[in-house]
Amino acid sequence: MTGDAVIKVEDLHTGFGDHLVHDGLNLEVRKGEVLGVVGGSGTGKSVLLHCIIGLKKPWSGCIEVLGQRVLDLEPPERSALEARWGVLFQDGALFSSLTVAQNIQVPLKEHLNLNQRLMDEIAMIKIGLVGLPPEAGRLYPAELSGGMRKRAGLARALALDPEILFLDEPTSGLDPIGAARFDALIGRLRKTLDFTVFMVTHDLDSLNAICDRIAVLADKRVVVIGDMQQMLNERHPWVLEYFHGPRARSAGLLKPGR
Amino acid sequence: MAEESTSTTTAHQTQRNPAWVKFNNGGMIELGGCWTISEAERLDKELMVIHDGASTKFIFNLSGLERLDTAGAWLIHRTRKSLESGGAEVILEGMKPEYGILLDEVAANDQSPPPLPHANQLLEWVAHTGEMTLDALARARDFLGFFGLVILTLSRSVSHPARLRIVPMIHHMEKVGLNALPIVGLISFLIGVVIAYQGASQMKQFGAEVFVVNLIAVSILREIGILLAAIVIAGRSASAFTAQIGAMKVNEEIDAMRTLGLDPIEVLVLPRLLALVLAMPLLAFFADMIGLLGGGLMTWIVLDIRPDQFIERLSDAVSLWSFWIGIIKAPFFAVIIALVGCYEGFQVGGSAESVGHMTSRSVVESIFLVIVADAIFSIFFQLAGV
């Protein structure tokens, strides 16, 4: 395996009550790649994301992000590490009492000491980067459409120019055109801002469009990880059904007649 | 071994060189180090030094840059733009290609926020007041409409008693009535104690201690028992009704009901309304008795009026009407609380935030309306001479 691992998950066990979600899960995310995590409902994709960013404590195992063990960090070190990643939650998770521009400034205020003018300017740049019109900065989350909320959430995740971007189902709830635009946006931003992406998704189109590698969660662990060609050659029953089903066909993954 | 390699990368990453900027003669400006957002505040101040008058040609040498992020790129872009607008020529050199992409991206998104529309404060205040007034009137009309709809549905249900939902009604009676007994009892008891104690200390000055019993009996039976019960229920149950119905609204359960041919008023409002109308007089009676108990206990302790004397005095002091006046009000208050609670639940809009907003509104409105109704009742009973 080449390339530095920015996220390393080793022998992870998590669960709720007496229900085991991950049983000895291992995963490595390389620097600069876009990793798509797929799996059936309830296989623990979001739980894995929550473990890595520290919202859920696993039962046992080791998680390293950017060379630091997230589970053993003291609060100040944690906060410093959190400034180096950005998270986009499913529906944006914008603070509803703040405008979009203020939402973007929350991490700036929390981690840095910048003057208000500079923060306003940086917020405007981020708003432009994610493809929102300048007027959107003054709007409240309730006044935005679903697609705009995701973009605003992405702008907030990008506020500190993170090294890793976590995306939780970024295209769910968007129409196909909006989803394709969002995929293109992530691809373009990655070229400019040079970050690593960890993306939980169901969307075969975005897996095909922007992911360098795909990790499949099934049977409580990562059963296979690799590029799209490897997925198509894999014989695991779930992978077979997922990447060879009718939806995969319509996403253009398979050549007709195959 | 993996341990070691990760610790060295961490050390490497923390050893970043701080950003620097050097101004040389003839408009030569050298930039270096990591131009990232954590250095932006300092760089912002240092770049202020550059004036467009200093030279007609500026050369930015970026060859020393180790890292550049959006904030750093913005600072470079902003400085260049302000120099160019002053008529100077600006050249960037020694730049890595990836910085070029970032600078172009930032330049493409250089957008100043659109100016706020100019507002006349006084005009805005007047407009706001007008809006609020119209809004309040519209809601009052809406509430009246809801009231009518409930009455209509109720009369339809009464003519087909099979349509009345008895089991949910019993369930709500338990929730709003039985489960409220401890808190209603405790509050009534304490208020009874307080009235007896305060009354005693005042009445003593006139040597009229025995009239404390009259004070307790009249105030608790006529007003305080039912009012306390109503306020507690408004806080407990109006909020619960709003939150329950509101959550169903957010979840589109109300729409689902309609498409399945169920009438939300019949299914959700009537059981709650009837349960509260039946439970409220019982709660009021309970509050009366516990309030008298608290008052009686306190008069015994402070004034040494024994329980048998207290009861004897009680029957002299108040007629049965005083008791009935309190109980008669109970179903009216119940209707107010249930209707406001359910109405505000149906007013919840799409978001979870609006459930919270409507819940607090329903509590405030139901308590307000209960007290208004109580004032009207007391005028009415005064005129009726009871």
Short mmCIF file of C-alpha atoms in Angstrom, two decimals, chain B:
data_model
loop_
_atom_site.label_atom_id
_atom_site.label_comp_id
_atom_site.label_asym_id
_atom_site.label_seq_id
_atom_site.Cartn_x
_atom_site.Cartn_y
_atom_site.Cartn_z
CA MET B 1 6.96 0.70 13.92
CA ALA B 2 3.80 2.23 12.57
CA GLU B 3 3.76 4.24 15.78
CA GLU B 4 7.12 5.78 15.01
CA SER B 5 6.32 6.81 11.50
CA THR B 6 3.10 8.54 12.57
CA SER B 7 4.82 10.46 15.34
CA THR B 8 7.41 11.76 12.89
CA THR B 9 4.78 12.94 10.44
CA THR B 10 3.06 14.80 13.28
CA ALA B 11 6.33 16.44 14.22
CA HIS B 12 6.91 17.33 10.60
CA GLN B 13 3.49 18.91 10.28
CA THR B 14 3.82 21.01 13.40
CA GLN B 15 7.19 22.33 12.22
CA ARG B 16 5.67 24.55 9.59
CA ASN B 17 7.40 27.81 8.99
CA PRO B 18 5.32 30.83 9.91
CA ALA B 19 4.28 33.10 7.08
CA TRP B 20 6.40 36.13 6.33
CA VAL B 21 6.32 39.05 3.94
CA LYS B 22 9.28 41.25 3.08
CA PHE B 23 9.08 44.63 1.38
CA ASN B 24 12.13 45.49 -0.72
CA ASN B 25 12.91 48.64 -2.64
CA GLY B 26 11.36 49.25 -6.03
CA GLY B 27 8.11 47.47 -5.25
CA MET B 28 9.71 44.06 -4.84
CA ILE B 29 7.64 42.07 -2.34
CA GLU B 30 8.71 38.60 -1.21
CA LEU B 31 6.26 36.19 0.39
CA GLY B 32 7.15 32.97 2.13
CA GLY B 33 6.22 30.40 4.75
CA CYS B 34 2.76 28.97 5.22
CA TRP B 35 0.10 31.45 4.19
CA THR B 36 -2.80 29.81 5.97
CA ILE B 37 -5.87 30.99 7.79
CA SER B 38 -4.20 30.74 11.20
CA GLU B 39 -1.76 33.48 10.12
CA ALA B 40 -4.36 35.56 8.33
CA GLU B 41 -4.96 38.09 11.09
CA ARG B 42 -1.26 39.01 11.33
CA LEU B 43 -0.74 39.07 7.55
CA ASP B 44 -3.83 41.21 7.15
CA LYS B 45 -2.19 43.91 9.33
CA GLU B 46 1.26 43.59 7.73
CA LEU B 47 -0.13 43.96 4.22
CA MET B 48 -1.80 47.23 5.21
CA VAL B 49 1.66 48.84 4.94
CA ILE B 50 1.68 48.63 1.15
CA HIS B 51 0.45 51.81 -0.48
CA ASP B 52 -0.21 52.19 -4.15
CA GLY B 53 1.71 55.47 -4.08
CA ALA B 54 4.97 53.76 -3.16
CA SER B 55 5.69 52.56 -6.67
CA THR B 56 4.03 52.23 -10.05
CA LYS B 57 5.10 48.62 -10.42
CA PHE B 58 4.94 45.85 -7.83
CA ILE B 59 6.46 42.41 -8.17
CA PHE B 60 5.22 39.72 -5.78
CA ASN B 61 7.71 36.90 -5.48
CA LEU B 62 5.90 33.80 -4.27
CA SER B 63 8.78 31.35 -4.55
CA GLY B 64 9.18 31.10 -0.77
CA LEU B 65 5.60 29.97 -0.19
CA GLU B 66 5.30 26.56 1.44
CA ARG B 67 1.56 26.40 1.78
CA LEU B 68 -1.33 28.48 0.60
CA ASP B 69 -4.98 28.16 1.52
CA THR B 70 -8.05 30.15 0.57
CA ALA B 71 -7.51 32.77 3.25
CA GLY B 72 -3.87 33.32 2.17
CA ALA B 73 -4.88 33.44 -1.48
CA TRP B 74 -7.59 35.95 -0.63
CA LEU B 75 -5.08 38.23 1.10
CA ILE B 76 -2.76 38.15 -1.92
CA HIS B 77 -5.67 38.72 -4.29
CA ARG B 78 -7.07 41.57 -2.20
CA THR B 79 -3.71 43.33 -1.99
CA ARG B 80 -3.17 42.97 -5.72
CA LYS B 81 -6.64 44.27 -6.47
CA SER B 82 -6.29 47.36 -4.30
CA LEU B 83 -2.88 48.17 -5.84
CA GLU B 84 -4.23 47.74 -9.35
CA SER B 85 -7.22 49.94 -8.64
CA GLY B 86 -4.69 52.62 -7.60
CA GLY B 87 -3.20 52.45 -11.09
CA ALA B 88 -0.12 50.37 -10.30
CA GLU B 89 1.05 47.36 -12.25
CA VAL B 90 1.25 44.08 -10.31
CA ILE B 91 3.16 40.97 -11.37
CA LEU B 92 3.11 37.63 -9.57
CA GLU B 93 6.16 35.44 -10.09
CA GLY B 94 7.79 32.28 -8.80
CA MET B 95 4.42 30.70 -8.20
CA LYS B 96 3.68 26.97 -8.15
CA PRO B 97 0.89 25.97 -10.56
CA GLU B 98 -1.48 24.76 -7.82
CA TYR B 99 -1.32 28.22 -6.20
CA GLY B 100 -2.34 29.68 -9.53
CA ILE B 101 -5.52 27.57 -9.56
CA LEU B 102 -6.37 28.69 -6.04
CA LEU B 103 -5.71 32.37 -6.81
CA ASP B 104 -7.87 32.17 -9.92
CA GLU B 105 -10.63 30.45 -7.96
CA VAL B 106 -10.54 33.13 -5.26
CA ALA B 107 -10.51 35.91 -7.88
CA ALA B 108 -13.52 34.33 -9.58
CA ASN B 109 -15.42 34.31 -6.29
CA ASP B 110 -14.47 37.82 -5.21
CA GLN B 111 -17.95 39.08 -4.52
CA SER B 112 -18.86 41.76 -2.09
CA PRO B 113 -22.12 41.24 -0.24
CA PRO B 114 -24.98 43.19 -1.82
CA PRO B 115 -25.81 46.35 0.15
CA LEU B 116 -28.67 46.16 2.62
CA PRO B 117 -31.78 48.02 1.51
CA HIS B 118 -31.91 51.37 3.27
CA ALA B 119 -34.47 51.23 6.05
CA ASN B 120 -36.42 53.98 7.76
CA GLN B 121 -36.54 52.95 11.41
CA LEU B 122 -39.81 54.68 12.25
CA LEU B 123 -41.52 53.41 9.13
CA GLU B 124 -40.30 49.92 9.85
CA TRP B 125 -41.60 50.08 13.41
CA VAL B 126 -45.02 51.23 12.23
CA ALA B 127 -45.09 48.54 9.55
CA HIS B 128 -44.05 45.92 12.09
CA THR B 129 -46.80 46.98 14.50
CA GLY B 130 -49.36 46.85 11.71
CA GLU B 131 -48.17 43.43 10.62
CA MET B 132 -48.38 42.08 14.16
CA THR B 133 -51.90 43.47 14.60
CA LEU B 134 -53.16 41.98 11.36
CA ASP B 135 -51.46 38.74 12.22
CA ALA B 136 -53.11 38.61 15.65
CA LEU B 137 -56.53 39.34 14.11
CA ALA B 138 -56.05 36.69 11.44
CA ARG B 139 -55.09 34.15 14.07
CA ALA B 140 -58.08 35.05 16.24
CA ARG B 141 -60.38 34.49 13.26
CA ASP B 142 -58.60 31.25 12.47
CA PHE B 143 -58.95 30.05 16.05
CA LEU B 144 -62.66 30.84 15.98
CA GLY B 145 -62.93 28.81 12.79
CA PHE B 146 -61.16 25.93 14.48
CA PHE B 147 -63.55 26.20 17.43
CA GLY B 148 -66.51 26.01 15.07
CA LEU B 149 -65.04 23.03 13.27
CA VAL B 150 -64.56 21.19 16.56
CA ILE B 151 -68.14 21.94 17.65
CA LEU B 152 -69.43 20.68 14.30
CA THR B 153 -67.36 17.50 14.49
CA LEU B 154 -68.44 17.00 18.08
CA SER B 155 -72.15 17.31 17.26
CA ARG B 156 -71.69 14.83 14.41
CA SER B 157 -69.91 12.42 16.70
CA VAL B 158 -72.55 12.74 19.41
CA SER B 159 -75.26 11.76 16.95
CA HIS B 160 -73.21 8.68 16.06
CA PRO B 161 -71.80 7.70 19.45
CA ALA B 162 -70.04 4.72 17.89
CA ARG B 163 -67.64 7.19 16.30
CA LEU B 164 -66.49 8.54 19.65
CA ARG B 165 -63.13 7.07 20.48
CA ILE B 166 -63.51 5.91 24.05
CA VAL B 167 -60.18 4.15 24.55
CA PRO B 168 -57.99 7.12 23.52
CA MET B 169 -60.22 9.32 25.66
CA ILE B 170 -59.63 7.17 28.74
CA HIS B 171 -55.92 7.17 27.92
CA HIS B 172 -55.85 10.96 27.80
CA MET B 173 -57.88 11.20 31.00
CA GLU B 174 -55.18 9.20 32.71
CA LYS B 175 -52.46 11.38 31.22
CA VAL B 176 -54.00 14.79 31.88
CA GLY B 177 -56.00 13.96 35.00
CA LEU B 178 -54.67 11.12 37.07
CA ASN B 179 -51.01 11.79 36.40
CA ALA B 180 -51.44 15.48 37.27
CA LEU B 181 -52.80 14.75 40.76
CA PRO B 182 -49.46 14.86 42.63
CA ILE B 183 -48.34 18.22 41.25
CA VAL B 184 -51.80 19.83 41.51
CA GLY B 185 -52.13 18.51 45.07
CA LEU B 186 -48.73 19.72 46.16
CA ILE B 187 -49.22 23.22 44.77
CA SER B 188 -52.73 23.56 46.22
CA PHE B 189 -51.56 22.36 49.60
CA LEU B 190 -48.70 24.86 49.70
CA ILE B 191 -50.90 27.75 48.55
CA GLY B 192 -53.46 26.80 51.24
CA VAL B 193 -50.67 26.93 53.80
CA VAL B 194 -49.45 30.30 52.53
CA ILE B 195 -52.92 31.89 52.54
CA ALA B 196 -53.59 30.67 56.08
CA TYR B 197 -50.26 31.88 57.36
CA GLN B 198 -50.37 35.32 55.71
CA GLY B 199 -54.06 35.71 56.56
CA ALA B 200 -53.42 34.87 60.18
CA SER B 201 -50.66 37.44 60.59
CA GLN B 202 -52.88 40.18 59.11
CA MET B 203 -56.11 39.22 60.89
CA LYS B 204 -54.35 39.04 64.25
CA GLN B 205 -53.90 42.82 64.14
CA PHE B 206 -57.68 43.22 64.35
CA GLY B 207 -58.20 40.29 66.67
CA ALA B 208 -60.24 38.67 63.93
CA GLU B 209 -58.20 35.48 63.66
CA VAL B 210 -61.23 33.31 63.23
CA PHE B 211 -62.06 34.99 59.92
CA VAL B 212 -58.98 33.37 58.45
CA VAL B 213 -61.21 30.37 57.84
CA ASN B 214 -63.56 32.54 55.76
CA LEU B 215 -60.61 33.87 53.84
CA ILE B 216 -59.29 30.40 53.09
CA ALA B 217 -62.66 28.96 52.21
CA VAL B 218 -63.82 31.72 49.90
CA SER B 219 -60.52 32.26 48.10
CA ILE B 220 -59.71 28.60 47.59
CA LEU B 221 -63.17 27.36 46.67
CA ARG B 222 -64.17 30.28 44.43
CA GLU B 223 -60.89 31.11 42.72
CA ILE B 224 -57.63 29.57 43.71
CA GLY B 225 -58.39 25.85 43.55
CA ILE B 226 -59.69 25.88 39.99
CA LEU B 227 -57.27 28.55 38.81
CA LEU B 228 -54.24 26.64 40.08
CA ALA B 229 -55.49 23.41 38.57
CA ALA B 230 -56.15 25.17 35.25
CA ILE B 231 -52.72 26.82 35.16
CA VAL B 232 -50.91 23.60 35.99
CA ILE B 233 -52.90 21.75 33.32
CA ALA B 234 -52.26 24.52 30.80
CA GLY B 235 -48.54 24.14 31.44
CA ARG B 236 -48.61 20.35 31.42
CA SER B 237 -51.25 19.39 28.90
CA ALA B 238 -51.65 22.30 26.47
CA SER B 239 -47.93 21.99 25.79
CA ALA B 240 -48.18 18.21 25.48
CA PHE B 241 -51.12 18.47 23.03
CA THR B 242 -49.26 20.99 20.88
CA ALA B 243 -46.07 18.96 20.88
CA GLN B 244 -47.86 15.68 20.09
CA ILE B 245 -49.96 17.06 17.27
CA GLY B 246 -47.11 19.27 16.03
CA ALA B 247 -44.71 16.32 15.84
CA MET B 248 -47.34 14.40 13.86
CA LYS B 249 -47.71 17.37 11.55
CA VAL B 250 -43.94 17.56 10.95
CA ASN B 251 -43.93 13.83 10.31
CA GLU B 252 -46.77 14.22 7.77
CA GLU B 253 -48.91 11.86 9.88
CA ILE B 254 -51.81 14.32 9.76
CA ASP B 255 -51.71 14.32 5.95
CA ALA B 256 -51.54 10.52 5.99
CA MET B 257 -54.63 10.44 8.20
CA ARG B 258 -56.59 12.64 5.81
CA THR B 259 -55.70 10.48 2.82
CA LEU B 260 -56.84 7.40 4.75
CA GLY B 261 -60.21 9.04 5.32
CA LEU B 262 -59.67 9.76 9.01
CA ASP B 263 -60.71 13.14 10.35
CA PRO B 264 -57.83 14.56 12.43
CA ILE B 265 -60.28 16.60 14.50
CA GLU B 266 -62.26 13.49 15.34
CA VAL B 267 -59.23 11.32 15.96
CA LEU B 268 -56.91 13.76 17.71
CA VAL B 269 -58.88 16.69 19.07
CA LEU B 270 -62.12 15.21 20.39
CA PRO B 271 -60.57 12.57 22.68
CA ARG B 272 -58.27 15.20 24.18
CA LEU B 273 -61.04 17.76 24.53
CA LEU B 274 -63.52 15.37 26.13
CA ALA B 275 -60.89 13.87 28.40
CA LEU B 276 -59.93 17.28 29.69
CA VAL B 277 -63.56 18.43 30.09
CA LEU B 278 -64.26 15.36 32.23
CA ALA B 279 -60.99 15.46 34.17
CA MET B 280 -60.86 19.17 34.94
CA PRO B 281 -63.81 19.37 37.41
CA LEU B 282 -62.37 16.37 39.24
CA LEU B 283 -58.97 18.03 39.40
CA ALA B 284 -60.58 21.25 40.61
CA PHE B 285 -62.42 19.35 43.34
CA PHE B 286 -59.17 17.66 44.36
CA ALA B 287 -57.33 20.99 44.41
CA ASP B 288 -60.10 22.52 46.56
CA MET B 289 -59.93 19.74 49.12
CA ILE B 290 -56.15 19.67 49.36
CA GLY B 291 -56.03 23.48 49.52
CA LEU B 292 -58.50 23.45 52.42
CA LEU B 293 -56.47 20.71 54.08
CA GLY B 294 -53.32 22.84 53.85
CA GLY B 295 -55.14 25.90 55.13
CA GLY B 296 -56.79 23.95 57.94
CA LEU B 297 -53.51 22.44 59.02
CA MET B 298 -51.85 25.85 59.16
CA THR B 299 -54.70 27.49 61.13
CA TRP B 300 -54.43 24.64 63.60
CA ILE B 301 -50.69 25.22 64.01
CA VAL B 302 -50.63 29.03 64.01
CA LEU B 303 -54.02 29.97 65.47
CA ASP B 304 -54.80 26.83 67.40
CA ILE B 305 -58.15 26.37 65.67
CA ARG B 306 -58.86 22.65 65.91
CA PRO B 307 -60.07 20.67 62.88
CA ASP B 308 -63.62 20.27 64.23
CA GLN B 309 -63.80 24.03 64.85
CA PHE B 310 -62.42 24.64 61.39
CA ILE B 311 -65.10 22.49 59.76
CA GLU B 312 -67.87 24.06 61.80
CA ARG B 313 -66.63 27.53 60.90
CA LEU B 314 -66.35 26.45 57.29
CA SER B 315 -70.00 25.55 56.98
CA ASP B 316 -70.97 28.92 58.44
CA ALA B 317 -68.57 30.86 56.26
CA VAL B 318 -69.43 29.61 52.81
CA SER B 319 -72.55 28.52 51.04
CA LEU B 320 -72.55 25.55 48.70
CA TRP B 321 -72.54 28.10 45.87
CA SER B 322 -68.96 29.13 46.59
CA PHE B 323 -67.97 25.56 45.94
CA TRP B 324 -70.08 25.25 42.78
CA ILE B 325 -68.74 28.51 41.34
CA GLY B 326 -65.27 26.99 41.29
CA ILE B 327 -66.43 23.70 39.80
CA ILE B 328 -68.68 25.29 37.15
CA LYS B 329 -65.69 27.12 35.68
CA ALA B 330 -63.68 23.91 35.29
CA PRO B 331 -65.18 22.56 32.03
CA PHE B 332 -64.94 26.00 30.40
CA PHE B 333 -61.28 26.28 31.27
CA ALA B 334 -60.79 22.72 30.04
CA VAL B 335 -62.28 23.65 26.66
CA ILE B 336 -59.98 26.67 26.40
CA ILE B 337 -56.85 24.68 27.27
CA ALA B 338 -57.64 21.73 25.02
CA LEU B 339 -58.62 23.90 22.06
CA VAL B 340 -55.59 26.18 22.30
CA GLY B 341 -53.26 23.21 22.76
CA CYS B 342 -54.66 21.33 19.76
CA TYR B 343 -55.03 24.45 17.57
CA GLU B 344 -51.41 25.48 18.02
CA GLY B 345 -50.37 21.90 17.29
CA PHE B 346 -52.05 22.14 13.89
CA GLN B 347 -50.29 25.48 13.28
CA VAL B 348 -46.86 23.82 13.38
CA GLY B 349 -45.03 24.28 10.09
CA GLY B 350 -42.46 22.00 8.51
CA SER B 351 -39.59 22.26 10.97
CA ALA B 352 -38.85 20.83 14.39
CA GLU B 353 -38.03 24.34 15.56
CA SER B 354 -41.61 25.43 15.00
CA VAL B 355 -42.85 22.66 17.33
CA GLY B 356 -40.95 24.33 20.17
CA HIS B 357 -42.16 27.77 19.16
CA MET B 358 -45.81 26.72 19.01
CA THR B 359 -45.57 24.79 22.27
CA SER B 360 -44.41 27.78 24.24
CA ARG B 361 -47.03 29.90 22.50
CA SER B 362 -49.81 27.47 23.39
CA VAL B 363 -48.88 27.55 27.09
CA VAL B 364 -48.77 31.33 27.21
CA GLU B 365 -52.03 31.71 25.28
CA SER B 366 -53.95 29.11 27.23
CA ILE B 367 -52.92 30.59 30.61
CA PHE B 368 -53.78 34.06 29.35
CA LEU B 369 -57.20 32.99 28.07
CA VAL B 370 -57.97 31.04 31.25
CA ILE B 371 -57.32 34.14 33.33
CA VAL B 372 -59.37 36.35 31.00
CA ALA B 373 -62.22 33.85 31.23
CA ASP B 374 -61.89 33.80 35.01
CA ALA B 375 -62.20 37.60 35.12
CA ILE B 376 -65.33 37.44 32.95
CA PHE B 377 -66.82 34.77 35.21
CA SER B 378 -66.20 36.80 38.34
CA ILE B 379 -67.98 39.82 36.81
CA PHE B 380 -70.81 37.57 35.68
CA PHE B 381 -71.24 35.98 39.12
CA GLN B 382 -71.07 39.42 40.73
CA LEU B 383 -73.91 40.61 38.51
CA ALA B 384 -75.83 37.41 39.09
CA GLY B 385 -75.42 38.04 42.80
CA VAL B 386 -73.91 34.75 43.91
#
